[in-house]
């Protein structure tokens, strides 16, 4: 189980089907706060979870990652996997120096497939996680061009580029209480991984 902190405007929000204009501060039985450290501590204290996937929407959407939040969470002992819309080696390096254990490189914000190869070469496959970002089963293609633009084709290309860790995320299912919608795709990816 990898809990996710969706950050927007520096607070934890509840994702709803990828409709980011509808994201509101999270309401939880674990804590009355939407502050990242409070939510993270509740995950650890009440659920025993200390590895966090931080989806930094301020970084992804506006290129303004929440570096202070990352440093605060890392200083409190959390292992962070951060997606902040990495678009360069320098941005990935900053995330790692701010406390990320792993940098998540999302399909949605990947400017060029060569960057994925460069990130793995620079930081190692153990520190780079590729996120196959989908919405209703369709890839959220940024500017990068893929040899095969289907979800399975993109996953194959990412693995061929050196990716050893992959997240398959369909934003249309997030927060919709429908359960995972990517199981068949994950099974297909595992067939050739």
Short mmCIF file of C-alpha atoms in Angstrom, two decimals:
data_model
loop_
_atom_site.label_atom_id
_atom_site.label_comp_id
_atom_site.label_asym_id
_atom_site.label_seq_id
_atom_site.Cartn_x
_atom_site.Cartn_y
_atom_site.Cartn_z
CA UNK A 1 0.00 0.00 0.00
CA UNK A 2 1.43 3.32 -1.10
CA UNK A 3 -0.64 6.22 0.23
CA UNK A 4 -0.82 9.31 -1.96
CA UNK A 5 -0.66 12.91 -0.88
CA UNK A 6 -2.12 15.04 -3.68
CA UNK A 7 -0.78 18.54 -3.02
CA UNK A 8 -2.40 21.63 -4.49
CA UNK A 9 -1.67 25.11 -3.19
CA UNK A 10 0.49 23.47 -0.53
CA UNK A 11 -2.28 21.42 1.11
CA UNK A 12 -3.53 17.85 0.68
CA UNK A 13 -6.53 17.65 -1.63
CA UNK A 14 -8.91 14.85 -2.61
CA UNK A 15 -8.56 13.82 -6.22
CA UNK A 16 -11.80 13.28 -8.10
CA UNK A 17 -11.62 11.58 -11.49
CA UNK A 18 -8.75 13.75 -12.68
CA UNK A 19 -11.03 16.80 -12.68
CA UNK A 20 -8.48 19.02 -10.97
CA UNK A 21 -10.78 22.04 -10.84
CA UNK A 22 -12.96 20.01 -8.42
CA UNK A 23 -10.13 19.09 -6.03
CA UNK A 24 -10.84 20.34 -2.50
CA UNK A 25 -8.99 20.01 0.82
CA UNK A 26 -9.03 16.41 1.97
CA UNK A 27 -11.48 15.38 4.68
CA UNK A 28 -10.48 12.26 6.56
CA UNK A 29 -11.36 10.17 9.58
CA UNK A 30 -7.59 9.94 10.21
CA UNK A 31 -7.07 13.67 10.86
CA UNK A 32 -9.06 16.89 10.75
CA UNK A 33 -6.17 18.66 9.02
CA UNK A 34 -5.33 19.01 5.32
CA UNK A 35 -1.73 20.01 6.14
CA UNK A 36 0.73 17.58 4.52
CA UNK A 37 2.70 16.76 7.67
CA UNK A 38 -0.46 16.12 9.71
CA UNK A 39 -1.92 13.81 7.05
CA UNK A 40 1.40 11.99 6.63
CA UNK A 41 1.76 11.51 10.38
CA UNK A 42 -1.79 10.14 10.53
CA UNK A 43 -0.89 7.57 7.83
CA UNK A 44 2.13 6.53 9.90
CA UNK A 45 0.54 6.58 13.36
CA UNK A 46 -2.80 5.00 12.48
CA UNK A 47 -1.90 2.79 9.51
CA UNK A 48 1.83 2.14 9.95
CA UNK A 49 2.63 3.64 6.52
CA UNK A 50 5.77 5.74 6.11
CA UNK A 51 6.44 5.55 2.37
CA UNK A 52 4.46 8.27 0.58
CA UNK A 53 3.69 9.01 -3.05
CA UNK A 54 3.55 12.81 -3.24
CA UNK A 55 1.68 14.02 -6.32
CA UNK A 56 2.76 17.65 -6.27
CA UNK A 57 0.15 19.24 -8.51
CA UNK A 58 1.72 22.67 -7.99
CA UNK A 59 4.85 21.28 -9.66
CA UNK A 60 2.99 19.27 -12.29
CA UNK A 61 0.63 22.06 -13.35
CA UNK A 62 2.57 25.25 -12.59
CA UNK A 63 6.26 24.23 -12.30
CA UNK A 64 6.24 25.40 -8.66
CA UNK A 65 6.97 22.30 -6.57
CA UNK A 66 6.40 22.35 -2.83
CA UNK A 67 10.07 21.98 -1.86
CA UNK A 68 9.46 23.09 1.73
CA UNK A 69 6.81 20.39 2.16
CA UNK A 70 9.15 17.74 0.75
CA UNK A 71 11.97 18.78 3.09
CA UNK A 72 9.59 18.81 6.06
CA UNK A 73 8.25 15.32 5.32
CA UNK A 74 11.73 13.92 4.71
CA UNK A 75 13.00 15.47 7.96
CA UNK A 76 10.12 13.75 9.79
CA UNK A 77 11.35 10.36 8.55
CA UNK A 78 9.11 9.69 5.56
CA UNK A 79 10.38 7.97 2.43
CA UNK A 80 9.11 10.11 -0.43
CA UNK A 81 8.29 9.18 -4.00
CA UNK A 82 7.62 12.55 -5.60
CA UNK A 83 5.95 13.45 -8.89
CA UNK A 84 6.37 17.20 -9.38
CA UNK A 85 6.18 17.26 -13.16
CA UNK A 86 9.89 16.68 -13.78
CA UNK A 87 10.95 18.19 -17.11
CA UNK A 88 14.75 18.22 -16.70
CA UNK A 89 17.72 16.60 -14.97
CA UNK A 90 18.07 19.69 -12.78
CA UNK A 91 14.49 19.43 -11.56
CA UNK A 92 14.99 15.76 -10.66
CA UNK A 93 18.24 16.60 -8.88
CA UNK A 94 16.46 19.28 -6.82
CA UNK A 95 13.72 16.84 -5.80
CA UNK A 96 16.33 14.33 -4.68
CA UNK A 97 18.22 16.96 -2.70
CA UNK A 98 14.93 18.12 -1.13
CA UNK A 99 14.39 14.62 0.27
CA UNK A 100 12.85 12.45 -2.44
CA UNK A 101 13.98 8.84 -2.31
CA UNK A 102 12.49 8.29 -5.75
CA UNK A 103 11.46 10.69 -8.50
CA UNK A 104 8.29 9.80 -10.35
CA UNK A 105 8.40 10.83 -13.99
CA UNK A 106 4.85 11.16 -15.27
CA UNK A 107 3.85 10.55 -18.87
CA UNK A 108 1.65 13.64 -18.63
CA UNK A 109 4.59 16.01 -18.13
CA UNK A 110 7.43 14.14 -19.84
CA UNK A 111 8.74 16.48 -22.56
CA UNK A 112 10.85 13.89 -24.37
CA UNK A 113 11.45 10.16 -24.08
CA UNK A 114 15.19 10.86 -24.14
CA UNK A 115 14.80 12.61 -20.78
CA UNK A 116 13.61 9.33 -19.25
CA UNK A 117 16.76 7.60 -20.54
CA UNK A 118 18.94 10.47 -19.26
CA UNK A 119 17.32 10.41 -15.80
CA UNK A 120 17.95 6.68 -15.45
CA UNK A 121 21.53 7.16 -16.65
CA UNK A 122 22.16 10.01 -14.21
CA UNK A 123 20.38 8.79 -11.09
CA UNK A 124 19.91 5.03 -11.61
CA UNK A 125 16.83 2.95 -12.30
CA UNK A 126 16.30 2.44 -8.57
CA UNK A 127 15.64 6.19 -8.09
CA UNK A 128 13.43 6.79 -11.16
CA UNK A 129 9.83 5.55 -11.37
CA UNK A 130 7.82 5.99 -14.56
CA UNK A 131 4.13 6.78 -14.19
CA UNK A 132 1.98 5.63 -17.09
CA UNK A 133 -0.66 8.37 -16.74
CA UNK A 134 -4.04 7.55 -18.26
CA UNK A 135 -7.48 9.09 -18.27
CA UNK A 136 -10.34 6.71 -19.02
CA UNK A 137 -7.78 4.27 -20.44
CA UNK A 138 -6.19 6.80 -22.81
CA UNK A 139 -2.58 7.90 -22.35
CA UNK A 140 -2.09 11.48 -21.18
CA UNK A 141 0.53 12.27 -23.75
CA UNK A 142 2.58 15.35 -23.08
CA UNK A 143 4.96 16.55 -25.74
CA UNK A 144 6.90 13.28 -25.92
CA UNK A 145 6.49 11.11 -28.99
CA UNK A 146 6.34 7.36 -28.48
CA UNK A 147 6.95 4.65 -31.09
CA UNK A 148 3.63 3.09 -30.10
CA UNK A 149 1.22 5.47 -28.34
CA UNK A 150 -1.02 2.82 -26.79
CA UNK A 151 -0.74 2.24 -23.02
CA UNK A 152 0.93 -1.13 -23.59
CA UNK A 153 3.25 0.29 -26.27
CA UNK A 154 4.31 3.15 -23.99
CA UNK A 155 4.97 0.71 -21.12
CA UNK A 156 7.09 -1.45 -23.43
CA UNK A 157 9.09 1.56 -24.63
CA UNK A 158 9.64 2.77 -21.05
CA UNK A 159 10.92 -0.64 -20.01
CA UNK A 160 13.18 -0.76 -23.06
CA UNK A 161 14.48 2.68 -22.00
CA UNK A 162 15.62 1.16 -18.70
CA UNK A 163 12.62 1.67 -16.42
CA UNK A 164 12.41 -1.01 -13.72
CA UNK A 165 9.63 0.60 -11.64
CA UNK A 166 6.30 1.55 -13.14
CA UNK A 167 3.10 3.04 -11.77
CA UNK A 168 -0.05 2.64 -13.85
CA UNK A 169 -2.47 5.41 -12.94
CA UNK A 170 -5.86 6.09 -14.48
CA UNK A 171 -6.94 9.52 -13.24
CA UNK A 172 -10.56 8.89 -14.24
CA UNK A 173 -10.79 6.25 -11.49
CA UNK A 174 -9.14 8.27 -8.72
CA UNK A 175 -11.52 9.07 -5.88
CA UNK A 176 -14.50 7.54 -7.69
CA UNK A 177 -14.89 4.49 -5.38
CA UNK A 178 -14.84 2.11 -8.36
CA UNK A 179 -11.73 0.17 -7.48
CA UNK A 180 -8.70 -0.25 -9.70
CA UNK A 181 -9.41 0.01 -13.42
CA UNK A 182 -5.92 -0.87 -14.62
CA UNK A 183 -5.62 -4.51 -13.53
CA UNK A 184 -5.86 -6.00 -17.04
CA UNK A 185 -3.25 -3.56 -18.34
CA UNK A 186 -0.96 -4.33 -15.40
CA UNK A 187 -1.29 -8.06 -16.12
CA UNK A 188 -0.38 -7.44 -19.76
CA UNK A 189 2.63 -5.35 -18.77
CA UNK A 190 3.84 -8.06 -16.41
CA UNK A 191 3.73 -10.54 -19.30
CA UNK A 192 6.70 -8.86 -20.99
CA UNK A 193 8.36 -7.10 -18.03
#
